[in-house]
Coordinates of C-alpha atoms in Angstrom, one line a residue:
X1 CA 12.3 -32.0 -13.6
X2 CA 11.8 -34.1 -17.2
X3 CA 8.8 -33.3 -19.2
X4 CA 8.3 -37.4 -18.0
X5 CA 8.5 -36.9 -14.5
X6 CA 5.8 -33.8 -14.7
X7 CA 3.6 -36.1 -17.4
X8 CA 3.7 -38.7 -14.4
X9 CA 1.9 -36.1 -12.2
X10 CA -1.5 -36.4 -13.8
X11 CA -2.5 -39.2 -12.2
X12 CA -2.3 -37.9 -8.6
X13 CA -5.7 -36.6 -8.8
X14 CA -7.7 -33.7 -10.7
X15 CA -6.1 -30.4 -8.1
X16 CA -3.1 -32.4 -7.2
X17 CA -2.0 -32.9 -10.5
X18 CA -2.6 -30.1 -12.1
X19 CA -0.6 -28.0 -8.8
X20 CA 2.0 -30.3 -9.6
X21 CA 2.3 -30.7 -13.6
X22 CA 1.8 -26.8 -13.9
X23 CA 4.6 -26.1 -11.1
X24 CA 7.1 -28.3 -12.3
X25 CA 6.3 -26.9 -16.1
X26 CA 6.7 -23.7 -15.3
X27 CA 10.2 -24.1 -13.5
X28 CA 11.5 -25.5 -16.5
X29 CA 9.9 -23.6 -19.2
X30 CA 11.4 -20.1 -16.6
X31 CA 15.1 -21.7 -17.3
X32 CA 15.1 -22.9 -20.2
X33 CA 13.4 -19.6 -21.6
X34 CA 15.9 -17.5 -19.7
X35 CA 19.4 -19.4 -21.1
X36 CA 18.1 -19.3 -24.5
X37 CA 17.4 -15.3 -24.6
X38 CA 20.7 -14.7 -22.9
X39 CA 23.2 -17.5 -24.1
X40 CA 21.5 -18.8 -27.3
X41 CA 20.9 -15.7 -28.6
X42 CA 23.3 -13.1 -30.2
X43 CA 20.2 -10.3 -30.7
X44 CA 19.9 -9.3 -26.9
X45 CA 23.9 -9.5 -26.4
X46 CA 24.0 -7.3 -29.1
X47 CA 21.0 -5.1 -28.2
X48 CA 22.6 -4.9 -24.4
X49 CA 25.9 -3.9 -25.7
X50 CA 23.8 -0.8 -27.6
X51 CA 22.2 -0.2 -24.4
X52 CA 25.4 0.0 -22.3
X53 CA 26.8 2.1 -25.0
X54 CA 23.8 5.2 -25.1
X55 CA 23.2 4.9 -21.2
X56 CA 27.1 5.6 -20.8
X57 CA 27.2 8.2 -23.1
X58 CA 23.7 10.0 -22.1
X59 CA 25.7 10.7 -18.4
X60 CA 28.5 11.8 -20.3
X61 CA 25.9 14.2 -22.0
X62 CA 24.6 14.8 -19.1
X63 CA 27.5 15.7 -16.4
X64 CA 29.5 17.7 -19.4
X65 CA 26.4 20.1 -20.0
X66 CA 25.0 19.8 -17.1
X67 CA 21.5 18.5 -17.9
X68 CA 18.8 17.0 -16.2
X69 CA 20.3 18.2 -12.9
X70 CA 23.2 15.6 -12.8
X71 CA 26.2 15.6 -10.4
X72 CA 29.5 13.7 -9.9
X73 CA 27.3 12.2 -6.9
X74 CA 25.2 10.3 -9.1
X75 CA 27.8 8.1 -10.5
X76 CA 28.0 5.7 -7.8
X77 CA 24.4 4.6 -8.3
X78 CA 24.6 4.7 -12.2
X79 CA 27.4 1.7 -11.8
X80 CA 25.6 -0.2 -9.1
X81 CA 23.2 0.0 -11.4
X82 CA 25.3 -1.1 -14.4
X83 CA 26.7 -4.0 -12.3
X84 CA 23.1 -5.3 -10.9
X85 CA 21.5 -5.5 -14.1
X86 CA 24.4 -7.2 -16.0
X87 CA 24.7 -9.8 -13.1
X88 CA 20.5 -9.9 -13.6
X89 CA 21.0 -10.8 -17.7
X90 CA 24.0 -13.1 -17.2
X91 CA 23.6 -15.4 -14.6
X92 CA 20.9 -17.9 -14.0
X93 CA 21.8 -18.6 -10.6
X94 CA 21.8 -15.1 -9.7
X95 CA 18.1 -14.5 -11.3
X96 CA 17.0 -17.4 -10.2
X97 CA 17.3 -16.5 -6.6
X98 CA 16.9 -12.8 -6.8
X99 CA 13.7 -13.0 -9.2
X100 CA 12.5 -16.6 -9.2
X101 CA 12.3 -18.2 -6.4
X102 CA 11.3 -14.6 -5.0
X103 CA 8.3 -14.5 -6.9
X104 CA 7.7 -18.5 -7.0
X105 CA 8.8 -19.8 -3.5
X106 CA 8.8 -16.6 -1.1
X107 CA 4.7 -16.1 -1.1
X108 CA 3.8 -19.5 -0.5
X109 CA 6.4 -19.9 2.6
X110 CA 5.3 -16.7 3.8
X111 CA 1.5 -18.0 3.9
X112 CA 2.4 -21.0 5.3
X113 CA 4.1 -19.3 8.2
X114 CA 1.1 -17.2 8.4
X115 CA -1.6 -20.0 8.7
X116 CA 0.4 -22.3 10.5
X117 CA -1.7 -22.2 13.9
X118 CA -4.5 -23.9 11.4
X119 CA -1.8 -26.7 10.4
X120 CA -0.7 -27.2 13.5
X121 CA -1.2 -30.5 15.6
X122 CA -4.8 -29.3 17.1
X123 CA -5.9 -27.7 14.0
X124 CA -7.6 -29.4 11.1
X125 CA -6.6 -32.2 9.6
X126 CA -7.5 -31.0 5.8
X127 CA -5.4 -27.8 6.5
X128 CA -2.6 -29.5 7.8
X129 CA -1.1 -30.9 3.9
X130 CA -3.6 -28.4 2.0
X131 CA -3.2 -29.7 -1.5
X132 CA -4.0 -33.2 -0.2
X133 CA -6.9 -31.4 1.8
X134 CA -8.2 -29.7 -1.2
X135 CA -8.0 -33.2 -3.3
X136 CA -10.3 -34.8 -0.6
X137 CA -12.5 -31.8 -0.4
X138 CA -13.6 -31.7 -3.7
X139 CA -13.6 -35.7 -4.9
X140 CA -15.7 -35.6 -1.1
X141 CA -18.4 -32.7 -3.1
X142 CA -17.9 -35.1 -6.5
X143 CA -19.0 -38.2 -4.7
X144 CA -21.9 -36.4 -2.6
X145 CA -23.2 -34.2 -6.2
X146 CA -23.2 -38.1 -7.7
X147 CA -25.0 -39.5 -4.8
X148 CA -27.7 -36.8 -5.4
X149 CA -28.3 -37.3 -8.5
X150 CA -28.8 -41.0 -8.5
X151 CA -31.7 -40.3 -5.6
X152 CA -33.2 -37.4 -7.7
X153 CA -32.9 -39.1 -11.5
X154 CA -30.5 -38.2 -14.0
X155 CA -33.9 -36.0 -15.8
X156 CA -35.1 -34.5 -12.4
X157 CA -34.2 -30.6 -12.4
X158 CA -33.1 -28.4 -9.3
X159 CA -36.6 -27.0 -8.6
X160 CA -38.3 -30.4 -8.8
X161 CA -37.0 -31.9 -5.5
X162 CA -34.5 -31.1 -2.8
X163 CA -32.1 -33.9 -3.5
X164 CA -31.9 -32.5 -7.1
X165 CA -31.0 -29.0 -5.9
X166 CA -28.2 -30.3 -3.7
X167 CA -26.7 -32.3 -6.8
X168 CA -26.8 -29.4 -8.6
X169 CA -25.1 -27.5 -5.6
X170 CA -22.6 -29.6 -5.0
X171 CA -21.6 -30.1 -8.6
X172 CA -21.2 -26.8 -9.3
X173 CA -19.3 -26.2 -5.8
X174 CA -16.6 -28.5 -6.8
X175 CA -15.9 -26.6 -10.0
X176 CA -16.1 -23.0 -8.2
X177 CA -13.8 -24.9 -5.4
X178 CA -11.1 -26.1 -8.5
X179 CA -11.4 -22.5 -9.8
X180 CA -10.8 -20.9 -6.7
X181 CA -7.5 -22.9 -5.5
X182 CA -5.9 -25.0 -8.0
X183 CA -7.1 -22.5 -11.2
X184 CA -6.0 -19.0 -9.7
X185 CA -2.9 -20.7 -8.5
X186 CA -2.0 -22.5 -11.5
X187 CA -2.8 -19.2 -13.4
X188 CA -0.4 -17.5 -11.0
X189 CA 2.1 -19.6 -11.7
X190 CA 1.7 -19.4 -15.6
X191 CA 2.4 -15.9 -15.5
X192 CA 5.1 -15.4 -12.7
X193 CA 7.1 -18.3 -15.3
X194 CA 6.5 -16.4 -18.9
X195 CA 7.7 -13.1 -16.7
X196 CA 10.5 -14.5 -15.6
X197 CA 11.3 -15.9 -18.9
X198 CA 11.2 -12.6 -20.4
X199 CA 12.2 -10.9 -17.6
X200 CA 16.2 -10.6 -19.0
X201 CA 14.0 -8.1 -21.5
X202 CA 12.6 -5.3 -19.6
X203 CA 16.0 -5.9 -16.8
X204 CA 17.6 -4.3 -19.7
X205 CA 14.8 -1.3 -20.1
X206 CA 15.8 -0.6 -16.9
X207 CA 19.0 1.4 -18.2
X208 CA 17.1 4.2 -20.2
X209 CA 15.0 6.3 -18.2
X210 CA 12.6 6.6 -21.3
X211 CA 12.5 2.7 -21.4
X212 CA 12.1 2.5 -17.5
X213 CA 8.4 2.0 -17.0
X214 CA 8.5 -0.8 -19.1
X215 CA 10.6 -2.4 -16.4
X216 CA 8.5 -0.5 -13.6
X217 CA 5.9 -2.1 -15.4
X218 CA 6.9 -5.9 -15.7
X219 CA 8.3 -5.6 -11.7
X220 CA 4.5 -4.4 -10.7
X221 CA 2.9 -7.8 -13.3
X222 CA 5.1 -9.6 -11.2
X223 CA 4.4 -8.4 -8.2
X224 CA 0.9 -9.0 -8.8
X225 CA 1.7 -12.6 -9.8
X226 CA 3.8 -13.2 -6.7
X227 CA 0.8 -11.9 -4.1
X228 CA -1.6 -14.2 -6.3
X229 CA -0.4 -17.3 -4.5
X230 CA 0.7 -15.6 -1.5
X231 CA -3.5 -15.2 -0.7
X232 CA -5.1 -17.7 -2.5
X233 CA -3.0 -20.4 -0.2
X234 CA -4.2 -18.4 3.3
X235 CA -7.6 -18.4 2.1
X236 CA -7.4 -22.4 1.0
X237 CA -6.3 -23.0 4.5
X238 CA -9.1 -21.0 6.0
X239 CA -11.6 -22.2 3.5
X240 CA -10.4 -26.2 4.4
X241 CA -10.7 -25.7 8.4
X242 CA -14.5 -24.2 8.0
X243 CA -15.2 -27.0 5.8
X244 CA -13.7 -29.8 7.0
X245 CA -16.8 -30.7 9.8
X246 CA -19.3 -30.5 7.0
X247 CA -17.3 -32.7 4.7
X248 CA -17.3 -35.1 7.4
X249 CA -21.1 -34.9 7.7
X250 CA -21.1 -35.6 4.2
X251 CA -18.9 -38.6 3.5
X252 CA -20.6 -40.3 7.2
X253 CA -24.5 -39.7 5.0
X254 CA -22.9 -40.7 1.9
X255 CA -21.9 -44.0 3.3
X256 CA -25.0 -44.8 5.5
X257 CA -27.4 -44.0 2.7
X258 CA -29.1 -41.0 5.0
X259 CA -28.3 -38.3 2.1
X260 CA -29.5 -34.7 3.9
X261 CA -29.6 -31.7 0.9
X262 CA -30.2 -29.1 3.4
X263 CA -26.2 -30.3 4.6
X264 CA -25.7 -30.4 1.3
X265 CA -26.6 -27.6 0.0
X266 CA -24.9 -25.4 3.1
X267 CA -21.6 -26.8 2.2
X268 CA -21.9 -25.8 -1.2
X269 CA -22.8 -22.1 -0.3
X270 CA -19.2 -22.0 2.5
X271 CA -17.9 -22.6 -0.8
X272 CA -19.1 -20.6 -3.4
X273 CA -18.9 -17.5 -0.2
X274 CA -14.6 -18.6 -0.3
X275 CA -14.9 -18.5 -3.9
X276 CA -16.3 -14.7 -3.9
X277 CA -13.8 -14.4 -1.1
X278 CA -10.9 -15.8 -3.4
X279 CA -11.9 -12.9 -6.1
X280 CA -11.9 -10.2 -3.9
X281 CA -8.4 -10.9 -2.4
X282 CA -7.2 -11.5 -5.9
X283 CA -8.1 -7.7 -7.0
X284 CA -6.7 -7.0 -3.7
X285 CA -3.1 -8.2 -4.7
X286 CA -3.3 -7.1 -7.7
X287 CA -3.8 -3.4 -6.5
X288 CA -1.4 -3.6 -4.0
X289 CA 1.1 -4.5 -6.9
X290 CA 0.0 -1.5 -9.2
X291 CA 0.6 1.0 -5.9
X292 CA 4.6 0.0 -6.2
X293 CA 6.7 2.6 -7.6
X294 CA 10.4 2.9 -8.5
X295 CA 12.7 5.7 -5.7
X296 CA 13.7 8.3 -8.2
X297 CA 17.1 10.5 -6.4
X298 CA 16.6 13.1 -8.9
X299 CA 13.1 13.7 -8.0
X300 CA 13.5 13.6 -4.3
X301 CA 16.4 15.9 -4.7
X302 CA 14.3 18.5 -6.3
X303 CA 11.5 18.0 -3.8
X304 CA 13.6 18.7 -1.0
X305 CA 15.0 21.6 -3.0
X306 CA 11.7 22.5 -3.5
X307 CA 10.5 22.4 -0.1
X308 CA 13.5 24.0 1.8
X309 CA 12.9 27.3 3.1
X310 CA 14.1 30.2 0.7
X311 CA 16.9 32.4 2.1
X312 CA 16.2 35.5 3.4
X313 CA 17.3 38.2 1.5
X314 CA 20.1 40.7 2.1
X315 CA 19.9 44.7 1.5
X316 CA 20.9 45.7 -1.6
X317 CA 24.0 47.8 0.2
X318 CA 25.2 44.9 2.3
X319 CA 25.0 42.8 -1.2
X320 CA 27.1 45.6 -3.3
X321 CA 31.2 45.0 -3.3
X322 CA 33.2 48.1 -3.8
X323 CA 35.3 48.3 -6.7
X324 CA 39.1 48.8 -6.6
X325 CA 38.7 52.6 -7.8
X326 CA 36.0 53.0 -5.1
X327 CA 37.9 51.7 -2.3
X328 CA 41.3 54.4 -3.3
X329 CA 38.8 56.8 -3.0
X330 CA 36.9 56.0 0.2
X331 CA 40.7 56.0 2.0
X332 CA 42.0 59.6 0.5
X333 CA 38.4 60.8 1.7
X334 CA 39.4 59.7 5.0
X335 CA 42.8 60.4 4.9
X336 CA 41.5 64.1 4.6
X337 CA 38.8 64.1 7.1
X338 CA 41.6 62.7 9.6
X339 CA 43.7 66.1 8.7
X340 CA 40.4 68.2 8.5
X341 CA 39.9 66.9 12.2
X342 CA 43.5 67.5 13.4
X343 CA 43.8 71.2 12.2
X344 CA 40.5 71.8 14.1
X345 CA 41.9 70.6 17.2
X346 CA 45.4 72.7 17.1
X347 CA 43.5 75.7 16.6
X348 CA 41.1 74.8 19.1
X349 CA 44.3 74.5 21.2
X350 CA 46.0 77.7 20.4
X351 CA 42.5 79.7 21.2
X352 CA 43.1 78.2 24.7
X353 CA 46.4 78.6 25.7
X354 CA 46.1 82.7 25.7
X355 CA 46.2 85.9 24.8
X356 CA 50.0 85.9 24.3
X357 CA 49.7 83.3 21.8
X358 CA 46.6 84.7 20.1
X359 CA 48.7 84.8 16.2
X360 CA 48.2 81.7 15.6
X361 CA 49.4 80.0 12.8
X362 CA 47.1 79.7 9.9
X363 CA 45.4 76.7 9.2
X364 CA 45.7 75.0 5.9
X365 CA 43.0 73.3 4.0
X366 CA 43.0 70.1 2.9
X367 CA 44.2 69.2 0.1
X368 CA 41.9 68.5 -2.6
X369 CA 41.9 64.9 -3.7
X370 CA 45.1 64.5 -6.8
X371 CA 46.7 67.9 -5.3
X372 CA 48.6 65.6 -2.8
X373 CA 50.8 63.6 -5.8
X374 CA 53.5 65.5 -7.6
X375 CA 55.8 64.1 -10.3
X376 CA 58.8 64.6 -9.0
X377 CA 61.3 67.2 -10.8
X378 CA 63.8 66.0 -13.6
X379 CA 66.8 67.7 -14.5
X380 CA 67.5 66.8 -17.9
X381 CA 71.5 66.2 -19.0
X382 CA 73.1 68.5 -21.4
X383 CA 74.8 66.5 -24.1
X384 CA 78.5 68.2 -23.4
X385 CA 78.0 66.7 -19.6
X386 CA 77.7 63.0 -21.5
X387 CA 80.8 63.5 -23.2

């Protein structure tokens, strides 16, 4: 939208406006923040060119020495990660739904799918278009805190008379109701559009694992920005089905002239209880957001490394490979215990057979291990044979 067409919004009322002026605002501030830091400006092209350059060449470093525990493996992920953060930095389209409208749109869809039994035909009418239900719940707490303080006296304090008490209550009710739903959203806005703006920025930290939790840092601000709107909305729709009876109750006194402050005064404290309410799911979101961390390969590798069962360990003997040297010698030891054992059982034969063959031929010893290779003889040439 035109900075005229989100001006024009200011008249729609005091929450209805200001949901309107700050979301169309912030759309356009996300955009045109976003093109000028990557098209406009030659400082981050050039500062993600460096980038690029030292990321590329720390995995060099890295697989050629072998540091950091890096493997061939990894390189798939290193260029999807390449390729996801340059599509991130050069395309509005692509941020804008990846990281926009994730942030902006997705929370307050999901909450309207989550309270959508309140907005439904038989649920309450306020709840059904909640931004015009807020608008009429708190010009309906205006109008009644007004009323009030006409019948108390503009002087009269909140401990003089009831009807002063419940002016006072109801005044201050419609401010803790603005704060609660139109302020924290508004303020959620703000923030998810100056993240986004920058968010180009710390997509590019991303690259450098020293650098990285400034990106895991900006993802979990978002985060928290995102779930911001996501709660305050469901608790809006809540807080306008509880108080749409005694908003009734008020506008039917207000116009009959039969002003009741104890009815007064227990509509302001459902509010200020949804207000408390609004704070405590608030801090809730935001500490869901700081509980998101990044998946690191390298350090689930070495945790399942870590936590694998260690190998059992082999004797010492079993472990030991014979050298070459020790392997000749093993066979000519049993090359002679072979003999050793067939001289034993020819002699062992010969004893047997009789007396008539008691000579028996003597039985050689082994030979000793080297006695069994001979050079064999050579005959050298006289030098009348050569001629």
């Amino acid at each position: 939208m035109t900075p005229g067409a989100c001006a024009a919004m200011v008249d729609d009322g005091v929450i209805r406006g200001v949901l309107a002026t700050v979301g169309c605002q912030t759309r356009g501030y996300a955009e045109s923040g976003y093109l000028a830091l990557t098209a406009g400006s030659g400082v981050f092209q050039t500062a993600l060119t460096a980038l690029l350059v030292i990321y590329v060449a720390l995995m060099g470093f890295r697989l050629l020495f072998a540091q950091g525990g890096a493997r061939v493996s990894d390189m798939p992920m290193a260029a999807f990660l390449v390729g996801a953060i340059l599509a991130l930095v050069t395309s509005w389209s692509t941020f804008q739904t990846l990281v926009f409208d994730l942030a902006d749109r997705a929370p307050v869809e999901i909450a309207a799918i989550v309270s959508g039994p309140l907005q439904g035909g038989g649920g309450s009418s306020l709840a059904a278009h909640p931004v015009d239900g807020l608008q009429a719940a708190y010009d309906e707490l205006t109008a009644t805190g007004a009323a009030f303080g006409k019948v108390a006296g503009g002087a009269a304090k909140s401990y003089s008379s009831p009807e002063a008490a419940a002016a006072e209550a109801t005044s201050a009710a419609s401010g803790v109701l603005f704060l609660a739903s139109a302020g924290v959203i508004s303020a959620a806005t703000l923030a998810i559009g100056v993240l986004t703006a920058l968010g180009p920025i710390f997509i590019a930290l991303a690259l450098i694992p020293a650098t990285r939790g400034l990106f895991l840092g900006w993802v979990r601000a978002l985060a928290a920005a995102a779930l911001t709107p996501m709660v305050a909305w469901l608790l809006v729709v809540l807080m306008l089905a509880v108080l749409e009876p005694w908003l009734g109750t008020l506008a039917e006194q207000r116009r009959t002239l039969s002003l009741q402050p104890q009815t007064a005064m227990s509509a302001a404290a459902l509010v200020f209880v949804f207000g408390a309410g609004q704070a405590v799911l608030v801090a809730g979101a935001w500490i869901m957001a700081m509980g998101f961390h990044l998946p690191s390969f390298s350090r689930e590798r070495a945790q399942g490394a870590a936590s694998a069962p260690a190998p059992q360990l082999q004797p010492a003997a079993a472990l030991l490979v014979p050298s070459r040297a020790e392997r000749l010698a093993m066979d000519l030891q049993r090359d002679q215990a072979q003999h050793a054992a067939r001289a034993r059982s020819a002699a062992l034969a010969a004893a047997v057979a009789g007396p008539s063959r008691a000579v028996a031929a003597p039985v050689e010893a082994p030979p000793r291990l080297g006695e069994t290779y001979r050079r064999p003889a050579f005959a050298p040439r006289r030098a009348e044979s050569a001629r």
